[in-house]
Amino acid sequence: WGRVRGRWLLTDLSLAHKEGELIDPRVITDIPVPEILRAQDNGTLDRLAADASMDVFMLGGLLHHVFTGRPLLAPSDHAEAGPSDGEGEEAPQVAAPVRAAVGVTLAEVASADALPLHLESVRDPLALYIVTNCLLKTPGARLTVKDVALNLQQIPGCPRLEL
């Protein structure tokens, strides 16, 4: 994912799985979703089924980047980040000019502890709610994609999520 010609886009679905389909451990490596990382660590990835909540966590990472102007993952953990149309791009109006200096690590995503999110720059309470609730560690506690889309529509100047 990234910015292409000024728009935020998902640009690579090569690892996509259908809902309920067992995840192919040969193609999923270091996807920054808690349940995937934990299954890799436990050697149970071959028994993990794809779930929409995994996509919501990834969407939370994308929205974190949109609202803060910084990627969710720390620089050493996102060396293969998606394409961008340039460094230092401006965040939408829901973010203040001050941006978080560091992201989280893959180890923090995999741990059972809450993510140490740096969302001080997010001024809009609804944007803060969306990002925080997309990035919850418990899959069933995360927002649904529909809830994210409906909430994003309420934020003035926010990019529209097209499903």
PDB file of C-alpha atoms in Angstrom, residues 52-154:
ATOM      1  CA  ALA A  52     -11.246 -10.213   8.057  1.00  0.00           C
ATOM      2  CA  SER A  53      -9.912  -8.937  11.383  1.00  0.00           C
ATOM      3  CA  MET A  54      -6.390  -9.465  10.004  1.00  0.00           C
ATOM      4  CA  ASP A  55      -7.225  -7.064   7.179  1.00  0.00           C
ATOM      5  CA  VAL A  56      -8.628  -4.582   9.715  1.00  0.00           C
ATOM      6  CA  PHE A  57      -5.337  -4.643  11.631  1.00  0.00           C
ATOM      7  CA  MET A  58      -3.440  -3.934   8.394  1.00  0.00           C
ATOM      8  CA  LEU A  59      -5.940  -1.171   7.571  1.00  0.00           C
ATOM      9  CA  GLY A  60      -5.230   0.276  11.018  1.00  0.00           C
ATOM     10  CA  GLY A  61      -1.557   0.404  10.103  1.00  0.00           C
ATOM     11  CA  LEU A  62      -2.385   2.213   6.876  1.00  0.00           C
ATOM     12  CA  LEU A  63      -4.673   4.671   8.692  1.00  0.00           C
ATOM     13  CA  HIS A  64      -1.971   5.244  11.305  1.00  0.00           C
ATOM     14  CA  HIS A  65       0.298   6.328   8.450  1.00  0.00           C
ATOM     15  CA  VAL A  66      -2.422   8.507   6.909  1.00  0.00           C
ATOM     16  CA  PHE A  67      -3.339  10.292  10.152  1.00  0.00           C
ATOM     17  CA  THR A  68       0.158  10.692  11.647  1.00  0.00           C
ATOM     18  CA  GLY A  69       2.274  10.970   8.506  1.00  0.00           C
ATOM     19  CA  ARG A  70       4.468   8.138   9.830  1.00  0.00           C
ATOM     20  CA  PRO A  71       4.355   4.369   9.280  1.00  0.00           C
ATOM     21  CA  LEU A  72       3.161   2.172  12.141  1.00  0.00           C
ATOM     22  CA  LEU A  73       6.270   0.001  12.097  1.00  0.00           C
ATOM     23  CA  ALA A  74       9.671   1.283  13.175  1.00  0.00           C
ATOM     24  CA  PRO A  75      12.039   1.883  10.230  1.00  0.00           C
ATOM     25  CA  SER A  76      14.027  -1.326  10.797  1.00  0.00           C
ATOM     26  CA  ASP A  77      10.794  -3.342  10.722  1.00  0.00           C
ATOM     27  CA  HIS A  78       9.266  -1.955   7.526  1.00  0.00           C
ATOM     28  CA  ALA A  79      12.166  -2.061   5.080  1.00  0.00           C
ATOM     29  CA  GLU A  80       9.795  -3.510   2.501  1.00  0.00           C
ATOM     30  CA  ALA A  81       7.138  -0.807   2.906  1.00  0.00           C
ATOM     31  CA  GLY A  82       4.830  -0.037   0.022  1.00  0.00           C
ATOM     32  CA  PRO A  83       5.499   2.541  -2.675  1.00  0.00           C
ATOM     33  CA  SER A  84       5.280   6.232  -1.901  1.00  0.00           C
ATOM     34  CA  ASP A  85       5.195   9.399  -3.942  1.00  0.00           C
ATOM     35  CA  GLY A  86       7.884  10.974  -1.803  1.00  0.00           C
ATOM     36  CA  GLU A  87       9.308  11.503   1.641  1.00  0.00           C
ATOM     37  CA  GLY A  88       7.742  13.951   4.058  1.00  0.00           C
ATOM     38  CA  GLU A  89       4.289  13.876   2.481  1.00  0.00           C
ATOM     39  CA  GLU A  90       1.638  15.903   4.219  1.00  0.00           C
ATOM     40  CA  ALA A  91      -0.819  14.117   6.509  1.00  0.00           C
ATOM     41  CA  PRO A  92      -4.541  14.962   6.215  1.00  0.00           C
ATOM     42  CA  GLN A  93      -5.982  17.808   8.297  1.00  0.00           C
ATOM     43  CA  VAL A  94      -6.906  15.408  11.131  1.00  0.00           C
ATOM     44  CA  ALA A  95      -3.211  15.339  12.098  1.00  0.00           C
ATOM     45  CA  ALA A  96      -1.295  18.131  13.777  1.00  0.00           C
ATOM     46  CA  PRO A  97       2.048  19.223  12.285  1.00  0.00           C
ATOM     47  CA  VAL A  98       4.051  17.341  14.962  1.00  0.00           C
ATOM     48  CA  ARG A  99       4.488  13.703  13.959  1.00  0.00           C
ATOM     49  CA  ALA A 100       5.467  10.622  15.959  1.00  0.00           C
ATOM     50  CA  ALA A 101       9.208  10.006  15.726  1.00  0.00           C
ATOM     51  CA  VAL A 102       9.251   6.213  15.988  1.00  0.00           C
ATOM     52  CA  GLY A 103       6.973   3.307  15.212  1.00  0.00           C
ATOM     53  CA  VAL A 104       6.418  -0.038  16.878  1.00  0.00           C
ATOM     54  CA  THR A 105       8.508  -3.160  16.301  1.00  0.00           C
ATOM     55  CA  LEU A 106       7.379  -6.559  15.033  1.00  0.00           C
ATOM     56  CA  ALA A 107       8.147  -7.947  18.492  1.00  0.00           C
ATOM     57  CA  GLU A 108       5.722  -5.418  20.017  1.00  0.00           C
ATOM     58  CA  VAL A 109       3.061  -6.402  17.469  1.00  0.00           C
ATOM     59  CA  ALA A 110       3.546 -10.092  18.310  1.00  0.00           C
ATOM     60  CA  SER A 111       3.510  -9.613  22.093  1.00  0.00           C
ATOM     61  CA  ALA A 112       0.358  -9.876  24.180  1.00  0.00           C
ATOM     62  CA  ASP A 113       0.763  -6.318  25.437  1.00  0.00           C
ATOM     63  CA  ALA A 114      -1.110  -3.356  23.961  1.00  0.00           C
ATOM     64  CA  LEU A 115       0.760  -1.545  21.208  1.00  0.00           C
ATOM     65  CA  PRO A 116       2.647   1.567  22.328  1.00  0.00           C
ATOM     66  CA  LEU A 117       1.003   3.795  19.740  1.00  0.00           C
ATOM     67  CA  HIS A 118       2.261   7.344  19.283  1.00  0.00           C
ATOM     68  CA  LEU A 119      -0.941   9.126  18.307  1.00  0.00           C
ATOM     69  CA  GLU A 120      -0.364  12.462  20.002  1.00  0.00           C
ATOM     70  CA  SER A 121      -0.522  14.224  16.628  1.00  0.00           C
ATOM     71  CA  VAL A 122      -4.010  12.930  15.788  1.00  0.00           C
ATOM     72  CA  ARG A 123      -6.372  15.792  16.633  1.00  0.00           C
ATOM     73  CA  ASP A 124      -9.671  14.239  15.575  1.00  0.00           C
ATOM     74  CA  PRO A 125     -11.174  12.022  18.321  1.00  0.00           C
ATOM     75  CA  LEU A 126     -12.974   9.817  15.786  1.00  0.00           C
ATOM     76  CA  ALA A 127      -9.745   9.238  13.827  1.00  0.00           C
ATOM     77  CA  LEU A 128      -8.033   8.340  17.099  1.00  0.00           C
ATOM     78  CA  TYR A 129     -10.871   5.923  17.939  1.00  0.00           C
ATOM     79  CA  ILE A 130     -10.691   4.250  14.515  1.00  0.00           C
ATOM     80  CA  VAL A 131      -6.922   3.740  14.516  1.00  0.00           C
ATOM     81  CA  THR A 132      -6.833   2.565  18.121  1.00  0.00           C
ATOM     82  CA  ASN A 133      -9.661   0.079  17.594  1.00  0.00           C
ATOM     83  CA  CYS A 134      -8.262  -1.290  14.331  1.00  0.00           C
ATOM     84  CA  LEU A 135      -4.937  -1.984  16.039  1.00  0.00           C
ATOM     85  CA  LEU A 136      -6.268  -3.941  19.008  1.00  0.00           C
ATOM     86  CA  LYS A 137      -4.404  -7.193  19.691  1.00  0.00           C
ATOM     87  CA  THR A 138      -7.582  -9.270  20.118  1.00  0.00           C
ATOM     88  CA  PRO A 139      -9.046  -9.991  16.647  1.00  0.00           C
ATOM     89  CA  GLY A 140     -12.673 -10.084  17.825  1.00  0.00           C
ATOM     90  CA  ALA A 141     -12.329  -6.717  19.557  1.00  0.00           C
ATOM     91  CA  ARG A 142     -11.278  -4.864  16.385  1.00  0.00           C
ATOM     92  CA  LEU A 143     -13.707  -2.799  14.345  1.00  0.00           C
ATOM     93  CA  THR A 144     -15.212  -4.377  11.246  1.00  0.00           C
ATOM     94  CA  VAL A 145     -14.287  -3.034   7.808  1.00  0.00           C
ATOM     95  CA  LYS A 146     -17.844  -1.699   7.492  1.00  0.00           C
ATOM     96  CA  ASP A 147     -17.565   0.132  10.827  1.00  0.00           C
ATOM     97  CA  VAL A 148     -14.250   1.657   9.747  1.00  0.00           C
ATOM     98  CA  ALA A 149     -15.756   2.861   6.462  1.00  0.00           C
ATOM     99  CA  LEU A 150     -18.829   4.336   8.177  1.00  0.00           C
ATOM    100  CA  ASN A 151     -16.720   6.121  10.804  1.00  0.00           C
ATOM    101  CA  LEU A 152     -14.240   7.490   8.258  1.00  0.00           C
ATOM    102  CA  GLN A 153     -17.126   9.123   6.376  1.00  0.00           C
ATOM    103  CA  GLN A 154     -17.790  11.237   9.480  1.00  0.00           C
TER     104      GLN A 154
END
